[in-house]
Structure formats: C-alpha cells, structure tokens
C-alpha cells in the first residue's frame, strides 16, 4: 500500500500547499502537469534509472559498520552509502531527475540555490551534462565558507551569483532564486535542492530521493531477512531523510528518527532545529515548521554544517511529526564534530558534517538507553538493527573541523 499524501494541491495534513506570487502559479501548474505525466512514463523512468546507475553510481551499498556497532553497543548499524555517489552526496539523485524534466519541458536554463555548495555542484554537474545554461545563487557568507565548491561550479561552466541580502546564507539564496524564476520562467527551470518550496516540489523531490529508501528496504530484506527497527538521518530541508523514510511509511514497526542541528545549543537561539523548536509558518512558498519570532519574521539559523543551516524544513516532515510517524531530535555542533571524528577513526569513512549529526545522535542514544525518562526516539534498544543515511562525504569539511 502507498501512502496517498500529499493531496493533489500538495497538502500534507495542514502543511505544504502553495504560498507564491500569482505569476508563479502557471509555472507550478505546468511543472506539476509535466512531472505527474512523466512519473507514469516508462521510458522516462528507464532513462533516469540509466543515469542514476551509470553516471551517478547507484545502487549505493548498504554497509554493515561492525566497528561502530560494537563501539556503540548496538546490534547492527548499517550505513546507506550516499557518500559514494558522483559529486559526493545524495543531491545528484534529485538534480538528475529534475534536469531530465527540464529538458523534456524544453527549458534552456536551470537555476538553483545552494548553501554548502553541494546542491549547486550537483546542479552545475547535470547542467554540464545536458548542455544547459546554469546560474547558482549562493550567499556571500557561504561563498567564503565553501570556496572549493565555488571553484567546482565555475569549472563545470556555471555562474555563481553572490547573494548579499539578509544573512547572506541559504535562506537568502533561495529567496533570490525564486525571484529570478518569477522573471525568467518561460525558458528557465528552478531546481530546488530539497523537499521544501511550493507544490509540486516537496512531493517531486521526495519521489526522486525515495530511491534511497527503496534500495535500502530491499537490501536489508536480503541481508537480514527482516525490516530494520530504526531509520536515522540528518534533517536540513529534509530530502535525504525523507528519501530514506518514505518507502517505509506503512511499515509501522520501523521507527524513524530525524536529526536536526542544535548548533550552539537549543537555548542559545543559535541553531537550525525547525522541527524540534520551531512553529508552523510560511517560508519559501509552503507552510511548515520554521524558526520565526512572534511577528512571523524568519530568524537566523546556525549550524556548523552549512547544509543544515536553514530556518525551515520540508512540509512532509512537519506532517510526520504531527502524526507521530517520525521522531525529531537535535544534536549540537560539538556533538556532530565528535561524530565526525568517531566515524573517521573507527570505520575509515569521513562523513559530511551534516551526516555526522546522525552518527552523533546514535552515540547519544546508546548512552541514554537505560534512562526511561527519555522519549521513544531518544533511546535505542541494544538489540536493534539500524539503517543510517550517510548523506555525503566529508572532504569539504576538513577545514571546519580542525
Ligand atoms: C544538503 C545536504 C544535507 C541536507 O539536506 P537535506 O535536504 O536535509 O537532505 C545533508 N547532508 C549532505 C551531505 C548535504 O549535502
């Protein structure tokens, strides 16, 4: 059985929908129509499958991390190795899907927003592959933090447009990209990098990223002859987590834990924990949990991991939280750095700082195991089989961590 959310207007319960200027409605309708047509088209699915396999490197392995399991006292921790994909993270699953869609729609130009630069690189990559013009919006602050990815995008033939408004980070880059799209919608497709934005983006990006969970589900059934007890993934906008979670939605024995960035601590106000400590509001075209003040002004987010440094989250996660299908927790910058070092030293795998948040959570959950006062998602039984989404590799983060 499939879960039949969202409805045909993109509502996940009270979340999602479309909160955009009138000029974008036509473009979003056109995009939705084309996407839902191609989703059912066998030739399109085969073409995408071909690129995912031969160009990006799917399927990714489901690796049993024995050393980590032993160290944390958890029976079996499997890592879904999205870090091994071309360009180094799960982002390419989505950009390949969307660029094929853009080509079918006859668009000659793609644009994207980027924080850490991972989505910008994945977009610049597919634009090069399909010979499309590409502009990537990036906050000036992030351009300094992630100079290597800026060089990669330029080498791939894209323009990187510095965003100097607001906090000069991801939120402002996404605002500028939406503005560009309103003006150039006829020949431009906007490749949003996560499960946020107006309908149909949250559903479409989820579908493209669901390849993670579909593979993981059949891999674990083959290796363990049963479903996992827990799925764990970091949550920025929420695309790697939703990609893993969604195919298990109806497997009620499987618990899902999304790990947000607690930054310098939830009480410091310097964090990116939109689900754990935000409230429902509207950001970038959809209703979801976000960090806002009492006047509805969006607050600044903070995380050591640039890919998590966003004050909102995809609406499907807000819905999973509301219906208690998933649990959301947060770990600090410091804990994430410990997770980063732990996985590097014990398994020889350097994770992205984003993914290191999920590792850090497991470390913490192991310790809290015996403390009954913690809620369900905060404890992990030692006899558990866990699948953790290793969303990306950490080469980009070495200078942040030393
Ligand atoms: C972008 C990114 C994230 C955060 O984005 P989601 O949409 O929440 O998945 C996490 N990990 C890595 C490696 C990323 O590049």
PDB file of N, CA and C in Angstrom, residues 90-178:
ATOM      1  N   UNK A  90      23.864  12.829  -1.707  1.00  0.00           N
ATOM      2  CA  UNK A  90      22.601  12.369  -2.295  1.00  0.00           C
ATOM      3  C   UNK A  90      21.979  13.368  -3.263  1.00  0.00           C
ATOM      4  N   UNK A  91      22.453  14.603  -3.306  1.00  0.00           N
ATOM      5  CA  UNK A  91      21.821  15.658  -4.095  1.00  0.00           C
ATOM      6  C   UNK A  91      21.643  15.288  -5.578  1.00  0.00           C
ATOM      7  N   UNK A  92      22.576  14.498  -6.105  1.00  0.00           N
ATOM      8  CA  UNK A  92      22.550  14.160  -7.528  1.00  0.00           C
ATOM      9  C   UNK A  92      21.302  13.337  -7.914  1.00  0.00           C
ATOM     10  N   UNK A  93      20.729  12.587  -6.968  1.00  0.00           N
ATOM     11  CA  UNK A  93      19.501  11.820  -7.252  1.00  0.00           C
ATOM     12  C   UNK A  93      18.395  12.754  -7.747  1.00  0.00           C
ATOM     13  N   UNK A  94      18.301  13.891  -7.085  1.00  0.00           N
ATOM     14  CA  UNK A  94      17.260  14.864  -7.395  1.00  0.00           C
ATOM     15  C   UNK A  94      17.597  15.706  -8.619  1.00  0.00           C
ATOM     16  N   UNK A  95      18.858  16.150  -8.739  1.00  0.00           N
ATOM     17  CA  UNK A  95      19.179  17.033  -9.864  1.00  0.00           C
ATOM     18  C   UNK A  95      19.103  16.280 -11.192  1.00  0.00           C
ATOM     19  N   UNK A  96      19.450  14.998 -11.191  1.00  0.00           N
ATOM     20  CA  UNK A  96      19.305  14.217 -12.435  1.00  0.00           C
ATOM     21  C   UNK A  96      17.833  14.120 -12.832  1.00  0.00           C
ATOM     22  N   UNK A  97      16.979  13.854 -11.865  1.00  0.00           N
ATOM     23  CA  UNK A  97      15.540  13.783 -12.146  1.00  0.00           C
ATOM     24  C   UNK A  97      15.011  15.098 -12.691  1.00  0.00           C
ATOM     25  N   UNK A  98      15.366  16.192 -12.007  1.00  0.00           N
ATOM     26  CA  UNK A  98      14.820  17.491 -12.424  1.00  0.00           C
ATOM     27  C   UNK A  98      15.400  17.996 -13.738  1.00  0.00           C
ATOM     28  N   UNK A  99      16.666  17.690 -14.013  1.00  0.00           N
ATOM     29  CA  UNK A  99      17.221  18.190 -15.275  1.00  0.00           C
ATOM     30  C   UNK A  99      16.581  17.449 -16.456  1.00  0.00           C
ATOM     31  N   UNK A 100      16.318  16.155 -16.285  1.00  0.00           N
ATOM     32  CA  UNK A 100      15.633  15.419 -17.354  1.00  0.00           C
ATOM     33  C   UNK A 100      14.249  16.022 -17.607  1.00  0.00           C
ATOM     34  N   UNK A 101      13.583  16.359 -16.522  1.00  0.00           N
ATOM     35  CA  UNK A 101      12.272  17.001 -16.616  1.00  0.00           C
ATOM     36  C   UNK A 101      12.380  18.344 -17.344  1.00  0.00           C
ATOM     37  N   UNK A 102      13.394  19.134 -16.992  1.00  0.00           N
ATOM     38  CA  UNK A 102      13.587  20.450 -17.626  1.00  0.00           C
ATOM     39  C   UNK A 102      13.815  20.303 -19.121  1.00  0.00           C
ATOM     40  N   UNK A 103      14.616  19.306 -19.502  1.00  0.00           N
ATOM     41  CA  UNK A 103      14.882  19.073 -20.927  1.00  0.00           C
ATOM     42  C   UNK A 103      13.587  18.701 -21.646  1.00  0.00           C
ATOM     43  N   UNK A 104      12.797  17.824 -21.039  1.00  0.00           N
ATOM     44  CA  UNK A 104      11.514  17.427 -21.654  1.00  0.00           C
ATOM     45  C   UNK A 104      10.582  18.621 -21.803  1.00  0.00           C
ATOM     46  N   UNK A 105      10.697  19.587 -20.874  1.00  0.00           N
ATOM     47  CA  UNK A 105       9.828  20.763 -20.933  1.00  0.00           C
ATOM     48  C   UNK A 105      10.377  21.835 -21.882  1.00  0.00           C
ATOM     49  N   UNK A 106      11.531  21.550 -22.494  1.00  0.00           N
ATOM     50  CA  UNK A 106      12.098  22.486 -23.465  1.00  0.00           C
ATOM     51  C   UNK A 106      12.793  23.688 -22.836  1.00  0.00           C
ATOM     52  N   UNK A 107      13.174  23.605 -21.575  1.00  0.00           N
ATOM     53  CA  UNK A 107      13.869  24.737 -20.923  1.00  0.00           C
ATOM     54  C   UNK A 107      15.339  24.737 -21.337  1.00  0.00           C
ATOM     55  N   UNK A 108      15.895  25.960 -21.467  1.00  0.00           N
ATOM     56  CA  UNK A 108      17.309  26.047 -21.866  1.00  0.00           C
ATOM     57  C   UNK A 108      18.221  26.454 -20.726  1.00  0.00           C
ATOM     58  N   UNK A 109      17.597  26.822 -19.609  1.00  0.00           N
ATOM     59  CA  UNK A 109      18.407  27.335 -18.498  1.00  0.00           C
ATOM     60  C   UNK A 109      17.884  26.743 -17.194  1.00  0.00           C
ATOM     61  N   UNK A 110      18.819  26.404 -16.289  1.00  0.00           N
ATOM     62  CA  UNK A 110      18.407  25.994 -14.946  1.00  0.00           C
ATOM     63  C   UNK A 110      19.055  26.926 -13.924  1.00  0.00           C
ATOM     64  N   UNK A 111      18.360  27.106 -12.804  1.00  0.00           N
ATOM     65  CA  UNK A 111      18.920  27.878 -11.700  1.00  0.00           C
ATOM     66  C   UNK A 111      18.773  27.052 -10.424  1.00  0.00           C
ATOM     67  N   UNK A 112      19.564  27.395  -9.425  1.00  0.00           N
ATOM     68  CA  UNK A 112      19.495  26.677  -8.152  1.00  0.00           C
ATOM     69  C   UNK A 112      19.953  27.607  -7.039  1.00  0.00           C
ATOM     70  N   UNK A 113      19.551  27.247  -5.816  1.00  0.00           N
ATOM     71  CA  UNK A 113      20.080  27.896  -4.616  1.00  0.00           C
ATOM     72  C   UNK A 113      21.045  26.909  -3.985  1.00  0.00           C
ATOM     73  N   UNK A 114      22.026  27.415  -3.278  1.00  0.00           N
ATOM     74  CA  UNK A 114      22.887  26.457  -2.582  1.00  0.00           C
ATOM     75  C   UNK A 114      23.426  27.047  -1.288  1.00  0.00           C
ATOM     76  N   UNK A 115      23.664  26.181  -0.296  1.00  0.00           N
ATOM     77  CA  UNK A 115      24.229  26.623   0.975  1.00  0.00           C
ATOM     78  C   UNK A 115      25.669  26.173   1.048  1.00  0.00           C
ATOM     79  N   UNK A 116      25.863  24.890   1.331  1.00  0.00           N
ATOM     80  CA  UNK A 116      27.208  24.326   1.378  1.00  0.00           C
ATOM     81  C   UNK A 116      27.836  24.270  -0.007  1.00  0.00           C
ATOM     82  N   UNK A 117      26.995  24.393  -1.024  1.00  0.00           N
ATOM     83  CA  UNK A 117      27.507  24.279  -2.385  1.00  0.00           C
ATOM     84  C   UNK A 117      27.297  22.895  -2.956  1.00  0.00           C
ATOM     85  N   UNK A 118      26.821  21.952  -2.152  1.00  0.00           N
ATOM     86  CA  UNK A 118      26.638  20.580  -2.647  1.00  0.00           C
ATOM     87  C   UNK A 118      25.534  20.518  -3.698  1.00  0.00           C
ATOM     88  N   UNK A 119      24.417  21.187  -3.422  1.00  0.00           N
ATOM     89  CA  UNK A 119      23.334  21.194  -4.411  1.00  0.00           C
ATOM     90  C   UNK A 119      23.731  22.020  -5.631  1.00  0.00           C
ATOM     91  N   UNK A 120      24.491  23.088  -5.412  1.00  0.00           N
ATOM     92  CA  UNK A 120      24.981  23.891  -6.528  1.00  0.00           C
ATOM     93  C   UNK A 120      25.878  23.067  -7.432  1.00  0.00           C
ATOM     94  N   UNK A 121      26.760  22.296  -6.848  1.00  0.00           N
ATOM     95  CA  UNK A 121      27.660  21.444  -7.631  1.00  0.00           C
ATOM     96  C   UNK A 121      26.860  20.364  -8.371  1.00  0.00           C
ATOM     97  N   UNK A 122      25.898  19.759  -7.678  1.00  0.00           N
ATOM     98  CA  UNK A 122      25.095  18.713  -8.331  1.00  0.00           C
ATOM     99  C   UNK A 122      24.277  19.286  -9.489  1.00  0.00           C
ATOM    100  N   UNK A 123      23.825  20.535  -9.351  1.00  0.00           N
ATOM    101  CA  UNK A 123      23.077  21.175 -10.436  1.00  0.00           C
ATOM    102  C   UNK A 123      24.013  21.566 -11.580  1.00  0.00           C
ATOM    103  N   UNK A 124      25.162  22.154 -11.241  1.00  0.00           N
ATOM    104  CA  UNK A 124      26.136  22.539 -12.277  1.00  0.00           C
ATOM    105  C   UNK A 124      26.586  21.301 -13.063  1.00  0.00           C
ATOM    106  N   UNK A 125      26.692  20.184 -12.371  1.00  0.00           N
ATOM    107  CA  UNK A 125      27.108  18.928 -12.998  1.00  0.00           C
ATOM    108  C   UNK A 125      26.105  18.469 -14.059  1.00  0.00           C
ATOM    109  N   UNK A 126      24.828  18.433 -13.690  1.00  0.00           N
ATOM    110  CA  UNK A 126      23.830  17.957 -14.652  1.00  0.00           C
ATOM    111  C   UNK A 126      23.600  18.983 -15.761  1.00  0.00           C
ATOM    112  N   UNK A 127      23.809  20.273 -15.455  1.00  0.00           N
ATOM    113  CA  UNK A 127      23.695  21.299 -16.499  1.00  0.00           C
ATOM    114  C   UNK A 127      24.803  21.095 -17.538  1.00  0.00           C
ATOM    115  N   UNK A 128      26.002  20.780 -17.063  1.00  0.00           N
ATOM    116  CA  UNK A 128      27.105  20.494 -17.987  1.00  0.00           C
ATOM    117  C   UNK A 128      26.766  19.268 -18.832  1.00  0.00           C
ATOM    118  N   UNK A 129      26.253  18.250 -18.175  1.00  0.00           N
ATOM    119  CA  UNK A 129      25.931  17.001 -18.862  1.00  0.00           C
ATOM    120  C   UNK A 129      24.907  17.206 -19.986  1.00  0.00           C
ATOM    121  N   UNK A 130      23.925  18.078 -19.747  1.00  0.00           N
ATOM    122  CA  UNK A 130      22.865  18.276 -20.739  1.00  0.00           C
ATOM    123  C   UNK A 130      23.007  19.574 -21.533  1.00  0.00           C
ATOM    124  N   UNK A 131      24.131  20.261 -21.361  1.00  0.00           N
ATOM    125  CA  UNK A 131      24.388  21.462 -22.154  1.00  0.00           C
ATOM    126  C   UNK A 131      23.436  22.614 -21.892  1.00  0.00           C
ATOM    127  N   UNK A 132      23.020  22.777 -20.627  1.00  0.00           N
ATOM    128  CA  UNK A 132      22.124  23.881 -20.283  1.00  0.00           C
ATOM    129  C   UNK A 132      22.896  25.006 -19.597  1.00  0.00           C
ATOM    130  N   UNK A 133      22.390  26.222 -19.783  1.00  0.00           N
ATOM    131  CA  UNK A 133      22.954  27.357 -19.064  1.00  0.00           C
ATOM    132  C   UNK A 133      22.580  27.207 -17.585  1.00  0.00           C
ATOM    133  N   UNK A 134      23.482  27.613 -16.689  1.00  0.00           N
ATOM    134  CA  UNK A 134      23.195  27.392 -15.263  1.00  0.00           C
ATOM    135  C   UNK A 134      23.701  28.537 -14.391  1.00  0.00           C
ATOM    136  N   UNK A 135      22.798  29.078 -13.574  1.00  0.00           N
ATOM    137  CA  UNK A 135      23.154  30.097 -12.589  1.00  0.00           C
ATOM    138  C   UNK A 135      22.823  29.592 -11.195  1.00  0.00           C
ATOM    139  N   UNK A 136      23.783  29.709 -10.302  1.00  0.00           N
ATOM    140  CA  UNK A 136      23.569  29.221  -8.930  1.00  0.00           C
ATOM    141  C   UNK A 136      23.640  30.389  -7.947  1.00  0.00           C
ATOM    142  N   UNK A 137      22.592  30.561  -7.170  1.00  0.00           N
ATOM    143  CA  UNK A 137      22.567  31.607  -6.148  1.00  0.00           C
ATOM    144  C   UNK A 137      23.165  31.088  -4.857  1.00  0.00           C
ATOM    145  N   UNK A 138      24.095  31.864  -4.327  1.00  0.00           N
ATOM    146  CA  UNK A 138      24.794  31.430  -3.114  1.00  0.00           C
ATOM    147  C   UNK A 138      25.077  32.642  -2.235  1.00  0.00           C
ATOM    148  N   UNK A 139      24.765  32.512  -0.949  1.00  0.00           N
ATOM    149  CA  UNK A 139      25.022  33.613  -0.024  1.00  0.00           C
ATOM    150  C   UNK A 139      26.496  33.954   0.039  1.00  0.00           C
ATOM    151  N   UNK A 140      26.781  35.245   0.170  1.00  0.00           N
ATOM    152  CA  UNK A 140      28.178  35.681   0.176  1.00  0.00           C
ATOM    153  C   UNK A 140      28.967  35.014   1.320  1.00  0.00           C
ATOM    154  N   UNK A 141      28.311  34.876   2.453  1.00  0.00           N
ATOM    155  CA  UNK A 141      28.926  34.214   3.609  1.00  0.00           C
ATOM    156  C   UNK A 141      29.337  32.772   3.249  1.00  0.00           C
ATOM    157  N   UNK A 142      28.424  32.052   2.577  1.00  0.00           N
ATOM    158  CA  UNK A 142      28.707  30.662   2.210  1.00  0.00           C
ATOM    159  C   UNK A 142      29.786  30.572   1.126  1.00  0.00           C
ATOM    160  N   UNK A 143      29.845  31.582   0.250  1.00  0.00           N
ATOM    161  CA  UNK A 143      30.886  31.585  -0.787  1.00  0.00           C
ATOM    162  C   UNK A 143      32.273  31.567  -0.135  1.00  0.00           C
ATOM    163  N   UNK A 144      32.389  32.297   0.977  1.00  0.00           N
ATOM    164  CA  UNK A 144      33.668  32.282   1.708  1.00  0.00           C
ATOM    165  C   UNK A 144      33.906  30.943   2.395  1.00  0.00           C
ATOM    166  N   UNK A 145      32.825  30.416   3.036  1.00  0.00           N
ATOM    167  CA  UNK A 145      32.980  29.166   3.795  1.00  0.00           C
ATOM    168  C   UNK A 145      33.270  27.957   2.912  1.00  0.00           C
ATOM    169  N   UNK A 146      32.773  27.990   1.665  1.00  0.00           N
ATOM    170  CA  UNK A 146      32.805  26.790   0.817  1.00  0.00           C
ATOM    171  C   UNK A 146      33.474  27.090  -0.516  1.00  0.00           C
ATOM    172  N   UNK A 147      34.678  27.643  -0.457  1.00  0.00           N
ATOM    173  CA  UNK A 147      35.322  28.120  -1.685  1.00  0.00           C
ATOM    174  C   UNK A 147      35.630  26.981  -2.674  1.00  0.00           C
ATOM    175  N   UNK A 148      35.901  25.807  -2.157  1.00  0.00           N
ATOM    176  CA  UNK A 148      36.206  24.692  -3.054  1.00  0.00           C
ATOM    177  C   UNK A 148      35.009  24.378  -3.962  1.00  0.00           C
ATOM    178  N   UNK A 149      33.818  24.348  -3.380  1.00  0.00           N
ATOM    179  CA  UNK A 149      32.631  24.075  -4.188  1.00  0.00           C
ATOM    180  C   UNK A 149      32.346  25.190  -5.192  1.00  0.00           C
ATOM    181  N   UNK A 150      32.701  26.437  -4.842  1.00  0.00           N
ATOM    182  CA  UNK A 150      32.532  27.544  -5.792  1.00  0.00           C
ATOM    183  C   UNK A 150      33.424  27.298  -7.009  1.00  0.00           C
ATOM    184  N   UNK A 151      34.657  26.881  -6.766  1.00  0.00           N
ATOM    185  CA  UNK A 151      35.577  26.584  -7.876  1.00  0.00           C
ATOM    186  C   UNK A 151      35.050  25.438  -8.734  1.00  0.00           C
ATOM    187  N   UNK A 152      34.490  24.428  -8.068  1.00  0.00           N
ATOM    188  CA  UNK A 152      33.950  23.294  -8.826  1.00  0.00           C
ATOM    189  C   UNK A 152      32.830  23.761  -9.755  1.00  0.00           C
ATOM    190  N   UNK A 153      31.906  24.566  -9.230  1.00  0.00           N
ATOM    191  CA  UNK A 153      30.784  25.037 -10.049  1.00  0.00           C
ATOM    192  C   UNK A 153      31.263  25.837 -11.247  1.00  0.00           C
ATOM    193  N   UNK A 154      32.267  26.686 -11.025  1.00  0.00           N
ATOM    194  CA  UNK A 154      32.795  27.506 -12.118  1.00  0.00           C
ATOM    195  C   UNK A 154      33.453  26.632 -13.174  1.00  0.00           C
ATOM    196  N   UNK A 155      34.217  25.660 -12.718  1.00  0.00           N
ATOM    197  CA  UNK A 155      34.879  24.745 -13.653  1.00  0.00           C
ATOM    198  C   UNK A 155      33.851  23.994 -14.496  1.00  0.00           C
ATOM    199  N   UNK A 156      32.712  23.705 -13.901  1.00  0.00           N
ATOM    200  CA  UNK A 156      31.651  22.979 -14.606  1.00  0.00           C
ATOM    201  C   UNK A 156      30.866  23.888 -15.563  1.00  0.00           C
ATOM    202  N   UNK A 157      31.220  25.172 -15.564  1.00  0.00           N
ATOM    203  CA  UNK A 157      30.609  26.081 -16.537  1.00  0.00           C
ATOM    204  C   UNK A 157      29.426  26.878 -16.024  1.00  0.00           C
ATOM    205  N   UNK A 158      29.207  26.873 -14.709  1.00  0.00           N
ATOM    206  CA  UNK A 158      28.087  27.635 -14.153  1.00  0.00           C
ATOM    207  C   UNK A 158      28.545  28.991 -13.648  1.00  0.00           C
ATOM    208  N   UNK A 159      27.582  29.908 -13.553  1.00  0.00           N
ATOM    209  CA  UNK A 159      27.861  31.176 -12.898  1.00  0.00           C
ATOM    210  C   UNK A 159      27.414  31.062 -11.453  1.00  0.00           C
ATOM    211  N   UNK A 160      28.209  31.589 -10.534  1.00  0.00           N
ATOM    212  CA  UNK A 160      27.807  31.609  -9.130  1.00  0.00           C
ATOM    213  C   UNK A 160      27.469  33.054  -8.791  1.00  0.00           C
ATOM    214  N   UNK A 161      26.204  33.296  -8.434  1.00  0.00           N
ATOM    215  CA  UNK A 161      25.764  34.663  -8.171  1.00  0.00           C
ATOM    216  C   UNK A 161      25.730  34.912  -6.660  1.00  0.00           C
ATOM    217  N   UNK A 162      26.583  35.831  -6.179  1.00  0.00           N
ATOM    218  CA  UNK A 162      26.631  36.100  -4.745  1.00  0.00           C
ATOM    219  C   UNK A 162      25.364  36.813  -4.261  1.00  0.00           C
ATOM    220  N   UNK A 163      24.816  36.347  -3.147  1.00  0.00           N
ATOM    221  CA  UNK A 163      23.621  36.971  -2.581  1.00  0.00           C
ATOM    222  C   UNK A 163      24.027  37.769  -1.354  1.00  0.00           C
ATOM    223  N   UNK A 164      23.705  39.068  -1.404  1.00  0.00           N
ATOM    224  CA  UNK A 164      24.182  39.967  -0.354  1.00  0.00           C
ATOM    225  C   UNK A 164      23.073  40.445   0.569  1.00  0.00           C
ATOM    226  N   UNK A 165      21.881  39.862   0.434  1.00  0.00           N
ATOM    227  CA  UNK A 165      20.770  40.320   1.278  1.00  0.00           C
ATOM    228  C   UNK A 165      20.660  39.451   2.528  1.00  0.00           C
ATOM    229  N   UNK A 166      19.931  39.950   3.516  1.00  0.00           N
ATOM    230  CA  UNK A 166      19.655  39.201   4.752  1.00  0.00           C
ATOM    231  C   UNK A 166      20.930  38.759   5.443  1.00  0.00           C
ATOM    232  N   UNK A 167      20.997  37.446   5.745  1.00  0.00           N
ATOM    233  CA  UNK A 167      22.180  36.936   6.446  1.00  0.00           C
ATOM    234  C   UNK A 167      23.228  36.410   5.475  1.00  0.00           C
ATOM    235  N   UNK A 168      22.976  36.597   4.167  1.00  0.00           N
ATOM    236  CA  UNK A 168      23.909  36.126   3.127  1.00  0.00           C
ATOM    237  C   UNK A 168      24.124  34.620   3.201  1.00  0.00           C
ATOM    238  N   UNK A 169      23.068  33.859   3.522  1.00  0.00           N
ATOM    239  CA  UNK A 169      23.188  32.394   3.550  1.00  0.00           C
ATOM    240  C   UNK A 169      22.066  31.757   2.729  1.00  0.00           C
ATOM    241  N   UNK A 170      21.843  30.472   2.963  1.00  0.00           N
ATOM    242  CA  UNK A 170      20.943  29.672   2.138  1.00  0.00           C
ATOM    243  C   UNK A 170      19.531  30.249   1.977  1.00  0.00           C
ATOM    244  N   UNK A 171      18.950  30.692   3.082  1.00  0.00           N
ATOM    245  CA  UNK A 171      17.585  31.244   3.023  1.00  0.00           C
ATOM    246  C   UNK A 171      17.492  32.399   2.022  1.00  0.00           C
ATOM    247  N   UNK A 172      18.504  33.270   2.047  1.00  0.00           N
ATOM    248  CA  UNK A 172      18.506  34.434   1.162  1.00  0.00           C
ATOM    249  C   UNK A 172      18.762  34.019  -0.289  1.00  0.00           C
ATOM    250  N   UNK A 173      19.594  32.983  -0.461  1.00  0.00           N
ATOM    251  CA  UNK A 173      19.865  32.470  -1.808  1.00  0.00           C
ATOM    252  C   UNK A 173      18.583  31.898  -2.421  1.00  0.00           C
ATOM    253  N   UNK A 174      17.782  31.218  -1.599  1.00  0.00           N
ATOM    254  CA  UNK A 174      16.545  30.624  -2.111  1.00  0.00           C
ATOM    255  C   UNK A 174      15.539  31.717  -2.471  1.00  0.00           C
ATOM    256  N   UNK A 175      15.486  32.769  -1.671  1.00  0.00           N
ATOM    257  CA  UNK A 175      14.609  33.902  -1.967  1.00  0.00           C
ATOM    258  C   UNK A 175      14.990  34.522  -3.311  1.00  0.00           C
ATOM    259  N   UNK A 176      16.287  34.719  -3.542  1.00  0.00           N
ATOM    260  CA  UNK A 176      16.756  35.314  -4.800  1.00  0.00           C
ATOM    261  C   UNK A 176      16.475  34.406  -5.992  1.00  0.00           C
ATOM    262  N   UNK A 177      16.640  33.089  -5.802  1.00  0.00           N
ATOM    263  CA  UNK A 177      16.394  32.150  -6.892  1.00  0.00           C
ATOM    264  C   UNK A 177      14.910  32.172  -7.275  1.00  0.00           C
ATOM    265  N   UNK A 178      14.019  32.247  -6.278  1.00  0.00           N
ATOM    266  CA  UNK A 178      12.581  32.325  -6.561  1.00  0.00           C
ATOM    267  C   UNK A 178      12.262  33.597  -7.348  1.00  0.00           C
TER     268      UNK A 178
END
